[in-house]
Structure formats: structure tokens, C-alpha cells
Coordinates of C-alpha atoms in Angstrom, one line a residue:
X159 CA 37.3 36.3 -45.1
X160 CA 37.9 35.3 -41.6
X161 CA 40.7 33.2 -40.0
X162 CA 38.0 30.9 -38.6
X163 CA 36.8 30.1 -42.1
X164 CA 40.4 29.2 -43.1
X165 CA 40.8 26.9 -40.1
X166 CA 37.5 25.1 -40.9
X167 CA 38.5 24.7 -44.6
X168 CA 41.9 23.4 -43.6
X169 CA 40.4 20.8 -41.2
X170 CA 37.9 19.5 -43.7
X171 CA 40.5 19.4 -46.5
X172 CA 42.8 17.3 -44.3
X173 CA 40.2 15.0 -42.9
X174 CA 38.0 14.8 -46.0
X175 CA 34.9 15.0 -43.8
X176 CA 32.7 17.8 -42.3
X177 CA 31.8 15.5 -39.5
X178 CA 35.3 14.6 -38.5
X179 CA 36.4 18.2 -38.8
X180 CA 33.6 19.3 -36.5
X181 CA 34.6 16.7 -33.9
X182 CA 38.3 17.7 -34.0
X183 CA 37.5 21.4 -33.7
X184 CA 34.8 20.8 -31.1
X185 CA 32.2 22.8 -33.0
X186 CA 28.8 22.0 -34.5
X187 CA 28.9 20.6 -38.0
X188 CA 26.4 23.2 -39.4
X189 CA 28.8 25.9 -38.3
X190 CA 31.6 24.5 -40.5
X191 CA 29.2 24.0 -43.4
X192 CA 27.9 27.6 -43.2
X193 CA 31.5 29.0 -42.9
X194 CA 32.9 27.2 -45.9
X195 CA 29.8 27.9 -48.0
X196 CA 30.3 31.6 -47.2
X197 CA 34.0 31.3 -48.1
X198 CA 33.1 29.8 -51.5
X199 CA 30.6 32.5 -52.2
X200 CA 33.1 35.2 -51.4
X201 CA 35.8 33.6 -53.6
X202 CA 33.1 32.7 -56.3
X203 CA 34.6 29.2 -56.7
X204 CA 33.8 25.7 -55.4
X205 CA 36.6 24.6 -53.1
X206 CA 35.1 21.2 -52.1
X207 CA 33.4 18.5 -54.1
X208 CA 30.6 17.1 -51.9
X209 CA 29.1 14.8 -54.5
X210 CA 31.2 11.8 -53.4
X211 CA 31.2 9.7 -50.2
X212 CA 34.4 11.5 -49.1
X213 CA 34.8 15.3 -49.4
X214 CA 37.6 16.0 -51.9
X215 CA 39.2 19.2 -53.0
X216 CA 38.5 20.7 -56.4
X217 CA 41.5 22.1 -58.4
X218 CA 40.7 25.5 -57.1
X219 CA 40.5 24.0 -53.6
X220 CA 44.0 22.4 -53.9
X221 CA 45.5 25.8 -55.0
X222 CA 43.7 27.6 -52.2
X223 CA 44.8 25.1 -49.6
X224 CA 48.5 25.8 -50.4
X225 CA 48.0 29.4 -49.5
X226 CA 45.8 28.6 -46.4
X227 CA 48.5 26.3 -45.1
X228 CA 51.1 29.1 -45.3
X229 CA 48.7 31.6 -43.7
X230 CA 47.9 29.4 -40.8
X231 CA 51.5 28.6 -40.3
X232 CA 52.5 32.3 -40.3
X233 CA 49.6 33.0 -37.8
X234 CA 50.8 30.3 -35.5
X235 CA 54.4 31.6 -35.7
X236 CA 53.2 35.1 -35.0
X237 CA 51.2 33.9 -32.0
X238 CA 54.2 32.0 -30.7
X239 CA 56.5 35.0 -31.1
X240 CA 54.1 37.3 -29.4
X241 CA 53.8 34.8 -26.5
X242 CA 57.6 34.7 -26.4
X243 CA 57.8 38.5 -26.2
X244 CA 55.1 38.5 -23.5
X245 CA 57.2 36.1 -21.4
X246 CA 60.5 37.8 -22.3
X247 CA 61.7 34.7 -24.2
X248 CA 62.5 36.8 -27.3
X249 CA 63.1 40.4 -28.2
X250 CA 65.7 42.8 -29.6
X251 CA 66.6 46.2 -28.0
X252 CA 68.3 48.8 -30.1
X253 CA 70.5 50.6 -27.6
X254 CA 72.9 53.5 -28.2
X255 CA 76.0 53.9 -26.1
X256 CA 78.7 56.7 -26.3
X257 CA 82.3 55.5 -26.1
X258 CA 83.0 56.8 -22.6
X259 CA 79.9 55.3 -21.1
X260 CA 80.6 52.1 -23.0
X261 CA 84.0 52.0 -21.4
X262 CA 83.0 51.7 -17.8
X263 CA 79.3 51.9 -17.0
X264 CA 77.7 49.7 -19.7
X265 CA 79.6 46.4 -19.0
X266 CA 78.2 46.2 -15.5
X267 CA 74.6 46.9 -16.6
X268 CA 74.9 44.5 -19.5
X269 CA 76.1 41.7 -17.4
X270 CA 73.3 42.0 -14.9
X271 CA 70.7 42.4 -17.6
X272 CA 71.8 39.3 -19.5
X273 CA 71.7 37.3 -16.3
X274 CA 68.1 38.5 -15.6
X275 CA 66.9 38.2 -19.3
X276 CA 69.1 35.7 -21.1
X277 CA 66.8 35.5 -24.1
X278 CA 66.6 39.2 -24.9
X279 CA 69.2 40.6 -27.3
X280 CA 70.9 44.0 -27.2
X281 CA 71.7 45.5 -30.6
X282 CA 74.3 48.1 -29.6
X283 CA 75.2 51.2 -31.6
X284 CA 78.1 53.3 -30.6
X285 CA 77.5 57.0 -31.1
X286 CA 78.3 60.2 -29.1
X287 CA 75.6 61.5 -26.8
X288 CA 75.3 64.7 -28.9
X289 CA 74.1 62.8 -32.0
X290 CA 72.3 60.1 -29.9
X291 CA 69.6 62.6 -28.9
X292 CA 68.5 63.0 -32.6
X293 CA 68.6 59.2 -33.1
X294 CA 66.3 58.7 -30.1
X295 CA 63.9 61.5 -31.1
X296 CA 63.6 60.1 -34.6
X297 CA 62.9 56.6 -33.3
X298 CA 66.0 55.0 -34.8
X299 CA 67.0 53.7 -31.4
X300 CA 64.8 52.3 -28.7
X301 CA 67.0 53.5 -25.8
X302 CA 70.2 55.4 -25.2
X303 CA 72.6 55.2 -22.3
X304 CA 73.9 58.7 -22.6
X305 CA 75.0 62.0 -21.0
X306 CA 71.5 63.4 -20.5
X307 CA 70.6 66.8 -21.9
X308 CA 69.6 69.4 -19.4
X309 CA 66.1 69.3 -20.7
X310 CA 64.2 67.8 -23.6
X311 CA 60.7 68.1 -24.9
X312 CA 60.9 64.9 -26.9
X313 CA 62.7 62.5 -24.5
X314 CA 61.8 60.6 -21.4
X315 CA 64.9 60.3 -19.1
X316 CA 66.0 58.1 -16.3
X317 CA 69.0 59.6 -14.4
X318 CA 71.5 56.9 -13.2
X319 CA 74.6 58.6 -11.9
X320 CA 76.5 61.9 -11.8
X321 CA 80.0 62.5 -12.9
X322 CA 82.3 65.3 -13.9
X323 CA 84.4 66.0 -17.0
X324 CA 88.0 66.6 -16.0
X325 CA 91.3 67.5 -17.7
X326 CA 93.7 64.6 -18.4
X327 CA 97.4 65.2 -18.9
X328 CA 100.5 63.0 -18.8
X329 CA 102.4 62.7 -15.6
X330 CA 105.2 64.7 -17.1
X331 CA 103.0 67.6 -18.3
X332 CA 103.7 71.1 -17.0
X333 CA 100.3 71.2 -15.4
X334 CA 100.5 67.7 -13.8
X335 CA 101.0 69.2 -10.3
X336 CA 98.0 71.6 -10.5
X337 CA 95.1 71.0 -8.1
X338 CA 92.6 72.8 -10.4
X339 CA 92.9 74.4 -13.8
X340 CA 91.0 76.8 -16.0
X341 CA 90.4 76.2 -19.7
X342 CA 91.8 79.7 -20.3
X343 CA 95.2 78.4 -19.4
X344 CA 95.1 75.8 -22.2
X345 CA 95.1 78.0 -25.2
X346 CA 98.6 76.8 -26.3
X347 CA 97.9 73.1 -25.7
X348 CA 97.2 70.4 -28.3
X349 CA 93.8 68.9 -27.7
X350 CA 92.9 65.2 -28.3
X351 CA 89.1 65.0 -28.3
X352 CA 86.3 62.6 -28.9
X353 CA 84.7 62.9 -32.4
X354 CA 82.2 65.6 -33.4
X355 CA 79.1 63.7 -32.2
X356 CA 80.2 63.8 -28.5
X357 CA 78.7 65.9 -25.8
X358 CA 82.1 66.6 -24.2
X359 CA 83.7 67.9 -27.4
X360 CA 80.9 70.4 -27.9
X361 CA 81.0 71.7 -24.4
X362 CA 84.8 72.0 -24.4
X363 CA 84.9 73.9 -27.7
X364 CA 82.1 76.2 -26.6
X365 CA 84.0 77.0 -23.4
X366 CA 87.3 77.6 -25.2
X367 CA 85.4 80.0 -27.6
X368 CA 84.0 81.8 -24.5
X369 CA 87.6 82.5 -23.4
X370 CA 88.4 83.8 -26.9
X371 CA 90.3 81.0 -28.6
X372 CA 89.7 78.0 -30.7
X373 CA 91.3 74.8 -29.4
X374 CA 94.2 73.3 -31.4
X375 CA 92.8 69.9 -32.1
X376 CA 95.6 67.5 -32.9
X377 CA 93.4 64.4 -33.3
X378 CA 89.8 63.2 -32.9
X379 CA 88.9 59.6 -32.0
X380 CA 86.0 57.6 -30.7
X381 CA 88.5 55.0 -29.2
X382 CA 89.1 55.7 -25.5
X383 CA 92.2 53.5 -25.4
X384 CA 93.7 55.4 -28.3
X385 CA 93.1 58.7 -26.6
X386 CA 94.6 57.3 -23.3
X387 CA 97.8 56.2 -25.0
X388 CA 98.3 59.4 -26.8
X389 CA 97.8 61.5 -23.7
X390 CA 100.0 59.2 -21.5
X391 CA 102.8 59.7 -24.1
X392 CA 102.6 63.4 -23.8
X393 CA 101.2 64.1 -27.3
X394 CA 98.3 66.2 -26.1
X395 CA 95.6 66.7 -23.5
X396 CA 92.1 65.5 -23.3
X397 CA 88.8 65.7 -21.3
X398 CA 87.1 62.7 -20.0
X399 CA 84.7 61.5 -17.2
X400 CA 86.3 61.2 -13.8
X401 CA 85.0 57.7 -13.5
X402 CA 87.0 56.4 -16.4
X403 CA 90.4 57.9 -15.5
X404 CA 90.8 57.2 -11.8
X405 CA 92.7 53.9 -12.3
X406 CA 94.8 54.9 -15.2
X407 CA 98.6 55.0 -14.9
X408 CA 100.8 57.7 -16.3
X409 CA 97.9 60.1 -16.6
X410 CA 97.0 62.8 -14.1
X411 CA 93.4 63.9 -13.7
X412 CA 92.8 67.6 -12.9
X413 CA 89.4 69.1 -12.1
X414 CA 88.4 72.2 -14.0
X415 CA 87.8 75.6 -12.4
X416 CA 84.7 75.7 -14.5
X417 CA 83.1 72.4 -13.3
X418 CA 81.5 70.4 -16.0
X419 CA 79.1 68.3 -14.1
X420 CA 77.1 65.7 -16.1
X421 CA 74.3 63.3 -15.5
X422 CA 74.4 59.9 -17.1
X423 CA 71.2 58.1 -17.7
X424 CA 68.8 56.2 -19.9
X425 CA 66.7 58.1 -22.5
X426 CA 64.0 57.2 -25.0
X427 CA 61.5 58.9 -27.2
X428 CA 58.6 60.4 -25.2
X429 CA 55.2 58.9 -25.7
X430 CA 56.6 56.1 -27.9
X431 CA 55.1 52.6 -27.5
X432 CA 58.1 50.6 -26.3
X433 CA 58.4 46.9 -26.8
X434 CA 58.2 44.7 -23.8
X435 CA 62.0 44.0 -24.2
X436 CA 62.8 47.7 -24.0
X437 CA 60.4 48.1 -21.0
X438 CA 62.3 45.2 -19.4
X439 CA 65.6 46.9 -19.8
X440 CA 64.2 50.1 -18.3
X441 CA 62.8 48.2 -15.4
X442 CA 66.0 46.4 -14.8
X443 CA 68.0 49.6 -14.7
X444 CA 65.5 51.2 -12.3
X445 CA 66.0 48.2 -9.9
X446 CA 69.7 48.0 -10.4
X447 CA 70.5 51.6 -9.5
X448 CA 68.5 51.1 -6.2
X449 CA 70.4 48.0 -5.3
X450 CA 73.3 47.8 -2.8
X451 CA 75.6 46.4 -5.3
X452 CA 75.3 49.3 -7.7
X453 CA 78.0 51.5 -6.2
X454 CA 80.1 48.5 -5.3
X455 CA 80.0 47.1 -8.8
X456 CA 80.8 50.4 -10.4
X457 CA 83.4 51.4 -7.9
X458 CA 83.3 54.9 -9.3
X459 CA 83.9 58.3 -7.9
X460 CA 80.5 59.3 -9.0
X461 CA 77.3 60.0 -7.1
X462 CA 74.5 57.5 -7.5
X463 CA 71.1 59.1 -7.9
X464 CA 68.0 58.1 -5.9

């Protein structure tokens, strides 16, 4: 059964004439006759009664027409949606964003992308970079705006900017005047960290273990504002990207003696056939990070990558 046969049958059924259907479809009448005869043979029923002056549907033909109308409608809808996707008029991008990146980098990118592609939708999922890698590798997300792993066999990666993880304490903390500090000095501190799925948390705990102690974790949260308020009130210390903290009041940012340099970027499953919407987002980010407004818009103490 071919789509062409269904289109011919639909036209004859609506016009009650092989001749008029041929004229409307701009094909030779014998082509329509042959196609419908073949369709009836395949179904082993007579769809059209040709014994009268006007072609009419048999009972089987009336039932079949109901299904044909739905099929042709669905095909037309599918063609329209594919055309919309082709022209970026429609599309959904499943994008993962960790809390820290969502707090300061994503809003600028989101604004520019929506201006460029107003009809494409971003379906955002907030997860830590640590767990985001698995979600991307398993195809649960199209793209992730994450702290990039140092290497990955399963991900394609587009670096965007560099930053550094630093210690954050209240302005009244005993270390607030230090120019640089080592994690080994923080054994007796109460830690306020991002949740278990964050890259930063894993790196900090690993470094503490290297110095022979397990951090005293007072609280874990995925809310940057919550962490900020707790630290500013002297309830504990935390570790965040330098780009986030530079404008915060009542919080002092101190570089670590053991520099924790990170690269923020876009990642997706290697060799995956991405939708045109996802490709559009990647293309936009590539153009955006090369533009003059990139550093100005972010206004960060980070290093833009070429």
C-alpha cells in the first residue's frame, strides 16, 4: 500500500469521479484507475461502486475512507512539522544546567538564543555537572552546559570559558584577611556544599581526603542563594566559582593554594544525530563566544576561550 494510492482514493471518493480526480491531481486518469484497482486487490474488497453514473463508496469504502482521512491528515501534519523544524520554527532542546552555571552564565546565553530563535523551546533540567555527564552519555539530555570533564570518550565538548573554584567565607571569619589558603587549614571548619551530584563537591572532598580528613559537612543544597546566606551569616564555609561571588556583599573570596581551575562548556553525546534545534543552539553558542559582547555581557573574572 502506497501513500499515492491513498491520495488517489481520497480524491475519487470526494469528487465521485475518476476524471475530476485526475484533473485535480494533474495525473492521467488511467494512473488513478490502476492505482485504486491495485489497492482493492491488496485489501481484497471493493471500495468503489463504478456501476452508476457517479462513482460512490461501498460500505467497505466508507469505513476505509475514515482511516485514509486520518492518515493523510497525520502525514500533512508531519510534513508541516518537519518543515517547521527545518526552518527553525519549532523544536525542543533538552538542556542540562548545574546550579552555579545557571546562576550567572546561562541567563546571558538564554536571552541571546531566544532573540535569535524565538520559536525554539529550551526544556531545562537542573543537575550537577557530575551526574550530568551520565545523563548526556545515556541520551537523556540533548545538551549540557556544564563543568567539562578533563576527557571523555563518549562526549563531544565545546569549551566556552575558564574559571576557578575558590573558598568563600563571611567577612568576619578568621580567614577573611588571608590572600590564599590551603584546604589542609580547613579541617575544623563546617562545610556548606552543593549536593552530591556536583563536580565541585567531589573535587573538594577528594582533596580533603588527600590531606587526611573528611570535611564536616553542615548542610548540602542546590540553591546558590541559600548557600550564600548561610555563609554570609557565618554558619560555615563553601566553595564556588569565582565568577559568581565577585559582586557578593558580606562574603570574602579567597583563592586556594591548590588551584581548582575549571572549564565551562557545552557537551553532548558523541556521534549522536542531534536535532536541528540542538544544532542551532550549538551554532549560536559558537558564534556568541566569538562576539565582542561576550566578555562585556558576562562581566566575569574569567577567561574567554578562542
